[in-house]
Coordinates of C-alpha atoms in Angstrom, one line a residue:
M19 CA 0.0 0.0 -0.1
I20 CA 1.3 3.5 -0.9
R21 CA 0.6 7.0 0.2
P22 CA -2.3 8.6 -1.8
L23 CA -0.1 11.2 -3.7
S24 CA -3.2 13.1 -4.9
K25 CA -3.7 14.4 -1.5
F26 CA -0.2 15.9 -1.2
L27 CA 1.2 16.6 -4.6
P28 CA -0.3 18.3 -7.8
A29 CA -1.0 15.6 -10.3
L30 CA 1.6 17.0 -12.8
A31 CA 4.3 17.1 -10.2
V32 CA 4.0 13.3 -9.4
S33 CA 7.1 11.4 -10.3
A34 CA 7.3 7.6 -10.6
G35 CA 10.5 8.0 -8.5
L36 CA 8.4 9.2 -5.5
V37 CA 6.0 6.1 -5.3
A38 CA 6.3 2.7 -4.5
P39 CA 5.6 -0.4 -6.8
A40 CA 2.5 -2.6 -6.2
A41 CA 2.4 -3.9 -2.6
L42 CA 2.0 -7.6 -3.5
A43 CA 2.9 -8.7 -0.1
C44 CA 0.3 -7.6 2.6
T45 CA -1.3 -9.4 5.4
S46 CA -4.7 -8.6 7.0
L47 CA -6.6 -10.1 10.0
L48 CA -10.3 -9.5 10.9
V49 CA -11.8 -10.2 14.3
T50 CA -15.5 -9.8 14.9
K51 CA -16.8 -8.2 18.2
G52 CA -18.1 -11.6 19.4
A53 CA -14.5 -12.9 19.2
T54 CA -12.9 -10.1 21.2
S55 CA -12.6 -10.0 25.0
D56 CA -14.0 -6.4 25.2
G57 CA -16.6 -6.6 22.4
S58 CA -14.6 -4.4 20.0
T59 CA -14.2 -5.1 16.4
L60 CA -10.6 -5.4 15.3
I61 CA -8.7 -5.5 11.8
T62 CA -5.0 -5.5 11.2
Y63 CA -2.9 -4.6 8.3
A64 CA 0.9 -5.0 7.5
A65 CA 1.7 -2.9 4.4
D66 CA 4.7 -4.7 2.9
S67 CA 6.7 -3.3 0.1
H68 CA 10.5 -2.8 -0.5
E69 CA 9.9 0.7 -1.8
L70 CA 7.2 1.9 0.8
Y71 CA 8.1 4.6 3.3
G72 CA 5.9 4.1 6.4
E73 CA 4.1 7.1 7.7
L74 CA 0.7 7.9 9.1
Y75 CA -1.5 9.7 6.5
Y76 CA -4.0 12.4 7.7
T77 CA -6.8 14.0 5.8
P78 CA -9.2 16.5 7.5
A79 CA -12.8 16.6 6.8
R80 CA -14.0 19.2 4.4
R81 CA -16.9 20.8 2.4
N82 CA -16.5 20.8 -1.2
P83 CA -18.0 23.3 -3.6
P84 CA -20.7 22.1 -6.2
N85 CA -19.3 20.5 -9.2
A86 CA -15.9 19.9 -7.5
M87 CA -13.8 17.2 -9.2
R88 CA -11.2 14.9 -7.6
D89 CA -7.9 13.8 -9.3
I90 CA -7.2 10.0 -9.3
I91 CA -3.5 9.4 -9.0
E92 CA -2.6 5.7 -9.3
W93 CA -0.8 4.5 -6.2
D94 CA 1.5 2.0 -7.9
T95 CA 2.9 4.3 -10.7
G96 CA 2.0 7.9 -9.8
R97 CA 0.2 8.2 -13.1
F98 CA -2.7 10.6 -13.4
L99 CA -5.7 8.4 -14.3
G100 CA -8.5 10.9 -14.6
R101 CA -11.0 12.9 -12.5
I102 CA -14.2 11.9 -10.6
K103 CA -16.9 13.9 -9.0
E104 CA -16.1 14.9 -5.4
A105 CA -18.5 14.4 -2.6
P106 CA -20.1 17.5 -1.1
I107 CA -18.8 16.5 2.4
T108 CA -16.0 14.2 3.3
Y109 CA -14.8 12.7 6.6
N110 CA -11.7 13.1 8.7
V111 CA -9.3 10.2 8.1
V112 CA -6.2 9.2 10.1
G113 CA -4.3 6.4 8.6
N114 CA -6.8 3.8 7.4
M115 CA -9.6 4.8 9.9
N116 CA -12.1 7.5 9.6
E117 CA -13.9 9.7 12.2
H118 CA -16.7 7.0 12.3
Q119 CA -14.3 4.3 13.1
L120 CA -14.8 2.7 9.6
T121 CA -11.5 1.0 8.8
I122 CA -10.1 -0.6 5.5
S123 CA -7.1 -2.6 4.7
E124 CA -6.1 -4.8 1.7
S125 CA -3.9 -7.3 0.1
T126 CA -3.3 -7.8 -3.5
F127 CA -3.9 -11.2 -5.2
T128 CA -3.4 -10.1 -8.9
G129 CA -5.5 -13.0 -10.2
R130 CA -5.9 -14.3 -13.9
K131 CA -3.4 -12.6 -16.2
E132 CA -6.2 -12.3 -18.8
L133 CA -8.0 -9.8 -16.5
E134 CA -5.0 -7.3 -16.2
G135 CA -5.2 -3.8 -17.7
P136 CA -9.1 -3.2 -17.4
A137 CA -10.5 0.2 -18.9
G138 CA -11.0 2.3 -15.7
I139 CA -9.6 5.2 -13.7
V140 CA -10.2 4.2 -10.1
D141 CA -7.2 2.0 -8.6
Y142 CA -7.6 -0.1 -5.4
G143 CA -5.6 2.5 -3.3
S144 CA -7.9 5.3 -4.3
L145 CA -11.1 3.1 -3.6
I146 CA -9.8 2.8 0.1
Y147 CA -9.3 6.3 0.8
I148 CA -12.4 7.6 -1.1
A149 CA -14.5 5.1 0.8
L150 CA -13.0 6.3 4.1
E151 CA -13.8 9.8 3.1
R152 CA -17.4 9.0 2.1
A153 CA -18.8 6.2 4.2
K154 CA -19.8 5.7 7.8
T155 CA -20.2 1.9 8.0
A156 CA -18.6 -1.2 6.3
R157 CA -21.7 -1.7 4.2
E158 CA -21.7 1.9 3.0
A159 CA -18.0 1.4 2.2
I160 CA -18.8 -1.6 0.1
Q161 CA -21.5 0.3 -1.9
V162 CA -19.2 3.3 -2.4
M163 CA -16.4 1.2 -3.7
T164 CA -18.5 -0.9 -6.1
D165 CA -20.5 2.0 -7.3
L166 CA -17.2 3.8 -8.3
V167 CA -15.8 1.0 -10.3
A168 CA -19.2 0.5 -12.0
E169 CA -19.3 4.2 -13.0
Y170 CA -15.6 5.0 -13.6
G171 CA -14.1 1.5 -14.1
Y172 CA -11.5 -0.3 -12.3
A173 CA -7.7 0.3 -12.7
S174 CA -6.0 -2.5 -10.8
T175 CA -5.6 -6.3 -10.6
G176 CA -7.2 -8.7 -8.1
E177 CA -7.7 -7.2 -4.6
S178 CA -8.9 -8.4 -1.1
F179 CA -10.2 -5.6 1.2
S180 CA -10.9 -6.0 4.9
I181 CA -13.7 -3.5 5.8
A182 CA -14.9 -3.2 9.3
D183 CA -16.9 -0.9 11.6
P184 CA -17.8 -1.3 15.3
K185 CA -20.5 -3.7 14.5
E186 CA -19.5 -5.8 11.4
A187 CA -16.4 -7.1 9.5
W188 CA -16.5 -7.9 5.8
I189 CA -14.1 -9.2 3.3
L190 CA -14.6 -7.8 -0.3
E191 CA -12.7 -9.4 -3.2
M192 CA -12.7 -7.7 -6.6
I193 CA -11.0 -8.1 -9.9
G194 CA -11.3 -6.1 -13.2
K195 CA -12.5 -7.6 -16.5
G196 CA -9.4 -7.4 -18.6
A197 CA -8.1 -5.1 -21.3
G198 CA -10.6 -2.7 -22.8
Q199 CA -13.4 -3.7 -20.5
K200 CA -14.9 -1.3 -17.8
G201 CA -16.0 -2.3 -14.4
A202 CA -15.1 -5.3 -12.2
V203 CA -16.6 -8.5 -10.8
W204 CA -16.7 -8.9 -7.1
V205 CA -18.0 -10.6 -4.0
A206 CA -18.3 -9.5 -0.3
R207 CA -18.9 -11.8 2.7
R208 CA -19.7 -10.8 6.3
L209 CA -17.9 -12.7 8.9
P210 CA -20.3 -14.5 11.4
D211 CA -20.0 -13.0 14.8
G212 CA -17.6 -14.9 17.1
Y213 CA -15.2 -15.7 14.2
I214 CA -12.0 -14.4 12.7
S215 CA -10.6 -14.4 9.2
A216 CA -7.5 -13.3 7.3
H217 CA -6.2 -12.9 3.8
A218 CA -2.6 -12.5 2.4
N219 CA -2.3 -12.1 -1.4
Q220 CA -4.5 -14.9 -2.3
S221 CA -8.2 -14.8 -3.1
R222 CA -10.1 -16.6 -0.4
I223 CA -13.8 -16.4 -0.9
Q224 CA -15.0 -19.7 -2.6
Q225 CA -18.8 -20.4 -2.6
F226 CA -21.1 -17.8 -1.2
P227 CA -24.9 -17.7 -0.5
L228 CA -26.8 -16.3 -3.6
N229 CA -29.9 -15.2 -1.6
D230 CA -28.8 -13.8 1.6
A231 CA -28.0 -10.1 1.4
E232 CA -27.3 -9.8 5.1
N233 CA -24.3 -11.9 4.8
A234 CA -23.2 -11.9 1.1
L235 CA -23.2 -9.2 -1.6
Y236 CA -21.9 -9.6 -5.1
S237 CA -21.9 -8.1 -8.6
K238 CA -24.8 -9.2 -10.9
D239 CA -22.3 -10.7 -13.4
V240 CA -19.8 -12.3 -11.2
I241 CA -21.0 -15.8 -12.4
S242 CA -22.2 -14.9 -15.9
F243 CA -18.9 -13.3 -16.8
A244 CA -17.0 -16.4 -15.7
R245 CA -19.3 -18.5 -18.0
E246 CA -18.8 -16.2 -21.0
K247 CA -15.0 -16.8 -20.5
G248 CA -15.4 -20.5 -20.3
W249 CA -13.9 -20.6 -16.8
F250 CA -17.1 -22.0 -15.1
K251 CA -19.7 -24.5 -16.3
G252 CA -21.4 -25.8 -13.1
A253 CA -24.5 -24.8 -11.1
D254 CA -24.5 -21.3 -9.6
K255 CA -24.5 -22.7 -6.2
D256 CA -21.2 -24.3 -6.9
F257 CA -19.5 -21.3 -8.2
S258 CA -16.2 -20.3 -6.4
F259 CA -14.9 -16.8 -6.9
A260 CA -11.3 -17.7 -5.8
D261 CA -11.0 -20.9 -7.9
T262 CA -12.3 -19.1 -10.9
Y263 CA -10.6 -15.8 -10.7
H264 CA -7.3 -16.6 -8.9
P265 CA -6.7 -20.3 -9.3
F266 CA -4.8 -22.0 -6.5
D267 CA -1.1 -23.1 -7.0
F268 CA 1.9 -24.1 -5.0
E269 CA 3.1 -20.5 -4.5
S270 CA -0.4 -19.4 -3.4
M271 CA -0.3 -22.0 -0.9
R272 CA 3.2 -21.5 0.4
F273 CA 3.7 -17.8 0.2
A274 CA 0.1 -16.6 0.9
E275 CA -2.2 -19.1 2.6
A276 CA 0.7 -20.0 4.9
R277 CA 0.4 -16.7 6.6
V278 CA -3.3 -17.1 7.0
W279 CA -2.7 -20.6 8.4
S280 CA -0.1 -19.3 10.9
I281 CA -2.9 -17.0 12.3
F282 CA -5.5 -19.7 12.5
R283 CA -3.3 -22.3 14.0
R284 CA -2.5 -20.0 16.9
A285 CA -5.8 -18.5 17.4
A286 CA -7.7 -21.8 17.1
P287 CA -5.3 -24.8 17.9
S288 CA -8.3 -27.0 18.7
A289 CA -9.3 -26.8 14.8
G290 CA -6.2 -29.1 14.1
L291 CA -5.2 -27.2 11.1
G292 CA -1.8 -29.0 10.3
A293 CA 1.0 -27.8 8.2
D294 CA -0.2 -30.2 5.4
F295 CA -2.6 -27.3 4.5
V296 CA 0.3 -25.1 3.3
D297 CA 3.5 -27.2 2.9
G298 CA 2.5 -28.7 -0.5
S299 CA 2.1 -32.2 0.7
V300 CA -1.5 -32.3 -0.1
P301 CA -2.0 -30.1 -3.2
G302 CA -5.2 -28.2 -3.5
K303 CA -6.0 -28.6 0.4
R304 CA -7.9 -25.3 1.3
L305 CA -8.2 -23.6 4.7
P306 CA -11.7 -22.4 5.8
L307 CA -12.5 -18.8 5.2
W308 CA -12.9 -18.2 8.9
V309 CA -12.4 -20.0 12.1
K310 CA -13.7 -19.5 15.8
P311 CA -10.7 -18.8 18.1
D312 CA -10.4 -21.0 21.2
K313 CA -10.5 -18.0 23.4
K314 CA -11.6 -14.4 22.9
L315 CA -8.9 -12.1 21.7
A316 CA -7.7 -8.9 23.4
V317 CA -5.8 -6.3 21.5
Q318 CA -2.4 -7.5 22.7
D319 CA -3.3 -11.0 21.5
V320 CA -3.9 -9.7 17.9
M321 CA -0.7 -7.6 18.1
G322 CA 0.9 -11.0 18.8
L323 CA -0.8 -12.8 15.9
M324 CA 0.9 -10.2 13.6
R325 CA 4.3 -11.2 15.0
D326 CA 5.1 -14.5 13.4
H327 CA 7.9 -16.4 11.6
F328 CA 6.2 -19.8 11.7
E329 CA 7.9 -20.4 15.1
G330 CA 7.5 -24.1 16.3
T331 CA 6.2 -25.4 13.0
P332 CA 7.9 -27.3 10.1
L333 CA 8.2 -23.9 8.4
D334 CA 10.1 -22.3 11.2
M335 CA 12.4 -19.9 9.6
A336 CA 15.0 -19.9 12.4
K337 CA 15.8 -23.6 12.0
D338 CA 17.7 -24.1 8.9
V339 CA 21.2 -23.0 8.0
G340 CA 19.9 -19.8 6.3
A341 CA 19.1 -18.5 9.8
G342 CA 22.9 -18.3 10.6
P343 CA 24.4 -18.6 14.0
Y344 CA 21.9 -16.3 15.6
A345 CA 18.7 -17.9 14.4
V346 CA 17.6 -15.0 12.1
P347 CA 14.1 -15.6 10.8
Y348 CA 14.5 -13.4 7.8
R349 CA 15.7 -14.2 4.2
W350 CA 16.7 -11.5 1.8
R351 CA 15.1 -11.4 -1.8
P352 CA 14.6 -13.0 -4.2
M353 CA 12.1 -15.5 -2.7
T354 CA 12.9 -18.3 -5.2
W355 CA 16.2 -19.5 -6.6
E356 CA 18.0 -22.4 -8.2
V357 CA 20.7 -24.8 -7.4
D358 CA 21.9 -27.3 -10.0
G359 CA 18.8 -26.8 -12.0
K360 CA 16.4 -27.4 -9.2
K361 CA 14.0 -24.6 -7.8
Y362 CA 13.9 -23.8 -4.1
L363 CA 12.2 -21.1 -2.0
H364 CA 12.4 -19.0 1.1
E365 CA 9.5 -19.0 3.4
R366 CA 7.2 -15.9 3.5
A367 CA 6.0 -15.0 7.0
I368 CA 3.9 -12.4 8.4
S369 CA 6.7 -10.6 10.0
T370 CA 9.1 -9.4 7.3
Q371 CA 11.8 -6.8 6.9
Q372 CA 10.1 -4.8 4.1
T373 CA 7.0 -3.7 6.0
G374 CA 6.5 0.1 5.8
F375 CA 3.9 0.3 8.4
S376 CA 1.3 -1.8 10.2
F377 CA -1.7 -1.4 12.5
V378 CA -4.2 -2.9 14.7
A379 CA -7.5 -1.0 14.5
Q380 CA -9.8 -1.1 17.4
M381 CA -13.5 -0.1 16.9
R382 CA -15.9 0.2 19.8
S383 CA -19.6 0.8 19.4
W384 CA -20.3 1.9 22.9
M385 CA -18.2 5.0 22.8
P386 CA -18.4 8.2 20.7
S387 CA -16.3 7.6 17.6
P388 CA -13.5 10.0 18.3
V389 CA -12.8 8.1 21.6
G390 CA -13.9 4.6 20.6
G391 CA -11.8 4.4 17.4
L392 CA -8.2 3.6 18.2
L393 CA -5.4 2.9 15.6
W394 CA -2.5 1.1 17.2
F395 CA 0.1 2.2 14.6
G396 CA 3.6 1.0 14.0
V397 CA 6.3 1.5 11.4
D398 CA 8.7 -1.1 10.0
D399 CA 8.7 -4.9 10.8
T400 CA 5.8 -6.0 12.9
F401 CA 8.0 -8.1 15.1
T402 CA 10.2 -5.2 16.2
T403 CA 7.7 -2.3 16.0
V404 CA 5.9 -0.7 18.9
Y405 CA 2.2 -0.3 18.4
T406 CA 1.4 3.4 19.5
P407 CA -2.0 4.6 20.2
V408 CA -3.6 7.2 17.8
Y409 CA -7.3 8.0 18.4
A410 CA -9.7 8.5 15.6
G411 CA -10.6 12.0 16.8
V412 CA -7.1 13.4 16.5
R413 CA -6.6 16.6 14.5
H414 CA -3.2 15.8 13.2
A415 CA -0.7 12.9 13.1
P416 CA 2.1 12.6 15.6
K417 CA 5.1 14.5 14.1
N418 CA 7.6 11.7 13.9
V419 CA 5.2 9.7 11.7
A420 CA 3.7 12.4 9.9
T421 CA 3.6 12.9 6.1
G422 CA 6.6 14.8 4.8
V423 CA 9.1 14.2 7.6
A424 CA 11.3 12.2 5.3
N425 CA 10.9 9.7 2.5
R426 CA 12.2 6.2 1.4
G427 CA 15.5 7.8 0.0
Q428 CA 16.2 10.3 2.7
F429 CA 17.4 9.3 6.1
S430 CA 16.2 11.5 8.9
W431 CA 16.6 11.2 12.7
D432 CA 13.2 12.9 13.0
S433 CA 11.5 10.1 11.2
S434 CA 10.3 7.0 13.2
F435 CA 10.4 4.9 10.2
W436 CA 14.1 5.5 9.8
V437 CA 14.8 5.1 13.6
F438 CA 12.9 1.7 13.7
N439 CA 14.7 0.6 10.6
W440 CA 18.1 1.4 12.2
V441 CA 17.3 -0.7 15.2
S442 CA 15.8 -3.7 13.4
N443 CA 18.7 -3.8 10.9
Q444 CA 21.1 -3.9 13.9
A445 CA 18.9 -6.7 15.3
Y446 CA 18.9 -8.8 12.1
A447 CA 22.7 -9.2 12.5
R448 CA 22.6 -10.8 15.9
W449 CA 18.9 -11.7 16.3
S450 CA 18.8 -14.3 19.2
D451 CA 20.7 -11.9 21.4
M452 CA 19.3 -8.5 20.4
I453 CA 15.7 -9.4 20.1
V454 CA 15.6 -9.9 23.9
D455 CA 16.6 -6.2 24.2
V456 CA 14.2 -5.1 21.6
Q457 CA 11.3 -7.1 23.1
K458 CA 11.9 -5.7 26.6
A459 CA 11.6 -2.1 25.4
Q460 CA 8.7 -3.1 23.1
G461 CA 6.9 -4.8 25.9
E462 CA 7.5 -1.9 28.4
L463 CA 6.0 0.7 26.0
E464 CA 3.0 -1.3 24.8
G465 CA 2.4 -2.5 28.3
Q466 CA 2.1 1.0 29.6
F467 CA -0.1 2.2 26.8
L468 CA -2.5 -0.7 27.5
A469 CA -2.4 -0.1 31.2
D470 CA -3.1 3.6 30.8
Q471 CA -5.8 3.2 28.2
A472 CA -8.8 3.0 30.5
D473 CA -7.8 6.2 32.4
I474 CA -7.1 8.1 29.2
E475 CA -10.4 7.3 27.7
K476 CA -12.3 7.9 30.9
A477 CA -10.8 11.4 30.9
A478 CA -11.6 11.8 27.3
L479 CA -15.3 10.8 27.8
E480 CA -15.6 13.2 30.6
L481 CA -14.4 16.1 28.3
Y482 CA -16.6 14.8 25.5
K483 CA -19.8 15.3 27.5
S484 CA -19.3 19.1 27.7
S485 CA -17.1 19.7 24.7
P486 CA -16.4 17.2 22.0
E487 CA -13.7 19.4 20.5
Q488 CA -11.8 19.5 23.9
A489 CA -12.0 15.7 24.0
R490 CA -10.4 15.7 20.4
T491 CA -7.7 18.2 21.5
Y492 CA -6.9 16.0 24.5
L493 CA -6.5 12.9 22.5
T494 CA -4.5 14.6 19.8
E495 CA -2.1 15.8 22.5
Y496 CA -2.0 12.3 24.2
S497 CA -1.4 10.6 20.8
A498 CA 1.3 13.0 19.9
Q499 CA 3.0 12.7 23.3
Q500 CA 3.2 8.8 23.0
G501 CA 4.6 9.1 19.5
D502 CA 7.4 11.3 20.9
K503 CA 8.0 8.9 23.8
V504 CA 8.3 5.9 21.3
H505 CA 10.5 7.7 19.0
G506 CA 12.9 8.9 21.7
R507 CA 13.0 5.5 23.4
W508 CA 13.8 3.7 20.1
R509 CA 16.5 6.0 19.2
K510 CA 18.0 5.6 22.7
L511 CA 17.6 1.7 22.2
G512 CA 19.5 1.9 18.9
E513 CA 22.4 3.6 20.7
Q514 CA 22.4 1.1 23.6
L515 CA 22.5 -1.8 21.0
L516 CA 25.4 -0.3 19.2
V517 CA 27.4 0.0 22.4
K518 CA 26.4 -3.3 23.9
Y519 CA 27.1 -5.4 20.7
M520 CA 29.8 -3.4 19.0
D521 CA 32.3 -5.4 16.9
G522 CA 30.9 -8.8 17.9
N523 CA 31.3 -8.3 21.6
V524 CA 28.8 -8.2 24.4
R525 CA 29.0 -5.8 27.1
D526 CA 27.4 -6.9 30.4
E527 CA 25.5 -4.7 32.8
M528 CA 28.8 -3.5 34.4
G529 CA 30.1 -2.6 31.0
K530 CA 32.8 -5.3 30.9
V531 CA 33.5 -6.7 27.4
N532 CA 32.8 -10.5 26.9
H533 CA 33.3 -12.7 24.0
P534 CA 30.4 -15.2 24.0
K535 CA 30.9 -18.2 21.8
Y536 CA 28.8 -19.1 18.8
P537 CA 26.1 -21.8 19.6
E538 CA 27.5 -25.3 19.6
S539 CA 25.3 -26.2 16.6
W540 CA 26.8 -23.5 14.5
Y541 CA 30.4 -24.7 15.3
R542 CA 29.3 -28.2 14.1
R543 CA 28.0 -26.7 10.9
I544 CA 31.3 -25.0 10.2
V545 CA 33.1 -28.2 10.7
Q546 CA 30.7 -30.0 8.4
D547 CA 31.2 -27.4 5.7
T548 CA 34.9 -26.9 6.0
G549 CA 36.0 -30.4 6.9
S550 CA 39.8 -30.3 8.1
R551 CA 40.6 -27.0 6.6
L552 CA 40.2 -25.0 9.8
A553 CA 41.2 -28.0 12.1
I554 CA 44.2 -27.3 14.4
P555 CA 46.6 -30.3 14.2
A556 CA 47.2 -32.0 17.4
E557 CA 50.8 -31.7 19.0
P558 CA 52.8 -34.8 18.6
T559 CA 53.1 -36.9 21.8
L560 CA 56.7 -37.3 22.7
A561 CA 58.1 -40.2 24.9
A562 CA 59.6 -39.2 28.1
A563 CA 63.4 -39.1 27.8
K564 CA 65.5 -41.3 30.1
P565 CA 68.2 -39.6 32.0
E566 CA 71.7 -40.3 30.8
P567 CA 73.8 -42.2 33.4
K568 CA 76.4 -39.9 35.1
P569 CA 80.0 -40.8 34.0
A570 CA 81.9 -42.6 36.9
E571 CA 83.9 -40.1 38.8
V572 CA 87.6 -40.4 37.8
K573 CA 90.1 -39.5 40.5
P574 CA 93.4 -38.0 39.4
A575 CA 96.2 -40.3 39.5
A576 CA 98.6 -40.0 42.5
K577 CA 101.8 -38.0 41.8
P578 CA 105.0 -39.8 42.6
E579 CA 106.9 -38.8 45.6
S580 CA 109.6 -36.3 44.6
K581 CA 113.2 -37.2 45.8
P582 CA 115.9 -34.6 46.4
T583 CA 118.3 -34.2 43.4
V584 CA 121.9 -35.3 44.3
A585 CA 124.6 -33.8 42.5
P586 CA 127.0 -36.4 41.0
A587 CA 130.4 -36.9 42.7
P588 CA 133.2 -34.9 41.2

């Protein structure tokens, strides 16, 4: 997902160098109010793109003059696509949540190649933000989005949208009709209360009820269009949107459904969803569209579900040699590669290095929307981010995550995106050690936010009774203060990590430098790889030398006695 440039830059000034390519790698989780411990509706989003700069977009509510038009700038390319009629009134939007607590996220599934390049001017990114500006509920958002593509045409490939308000959560899946054809085919399903669902770059809606408008909505030609193309011949009741418009294959299973599976397996272990759903051992085996969690989920549980590297499963990214000595659960791209003509892959987990931003959106029907809507927002990798509270009623974004602080090609100490990347990229080098320090700081900050939440909202509700605007001001200031706190603490953490782990050493609490060994398993791998090349030869064993016998002591010969010399006789 990419910043909607039309809100910040004139159309003619947009350069392709300023925007990110399609975000074909996002993950979204939906949790109905009956599946949460406090009765809130929750959806999540990890916006993953190697070119995406993570920031919190903010668009104030406004009144537009009669006959006003809106420029549509394609998110993926920065191209000006056309103009549409502007709504008379639009709503305040912070990130992906509006002032009525409506929240929308997405993941791109692309779909059939034959359906690329449709004739239209409204891309998937514009659909999200236009709907947030014009709709109050999830059902209204679906109506806005599908009406727009019917009137102006669709300009993207296949897309799954999570759409939720304080009462309902829906998945909408949409794909264009191919080159030269206007409009899109689509289907939307409402999650049954008490259940959760997720999507991650794979179309997931299969069969759907044809006569139940409370729970399923669809375009009138969603089935007939497939028949015209020769992609479906059965009875209408057996029609599967996913199987028709985005046929399942091995990569769909391993790279996309595996992330959904990892959410489901942890939230609903009693469902018994084994790794055979996604490891390729049973081709075509499909996960259910939704599951009932074993226990009701709190906000912090959902944050945890978005932090995952398949730990403890056959896909665990920390267990093979690619993880290195410090069990790093990350792999640099490309995702697939060859050795001796055989193809291999790296796993694709929910937590990944290229996340621009992520959030957990909390929507609560029993509170006024400016207080009840809470966007727990974080930048960079979900595993190392800190989810910071930003309320739906704020009047501006916290400064360190606000639009315009920096960009993807410009480092700035004022940007939380860059500070968090600085910390996480240090941690990737010595993961098993450094992640302990990172999670300690993360837990302290998020724990404090959660502990303070009730008191903050109690104060805001009191203010709201007499002055809704004072309540908004209070929540704006609170959200800004927490953003400042997180930014400052994370910069300090980065400094501490550099000092503590500099040059492969580890300083203890007293500042003493230590030289911890690699794990024993890593030494064994080195030996296995290098054989005897690094071996130190053993010193030769020498037999103990016998002492040489001492030579016998030789006494000097006795001198003969000297006699007096007698002179001869004359």
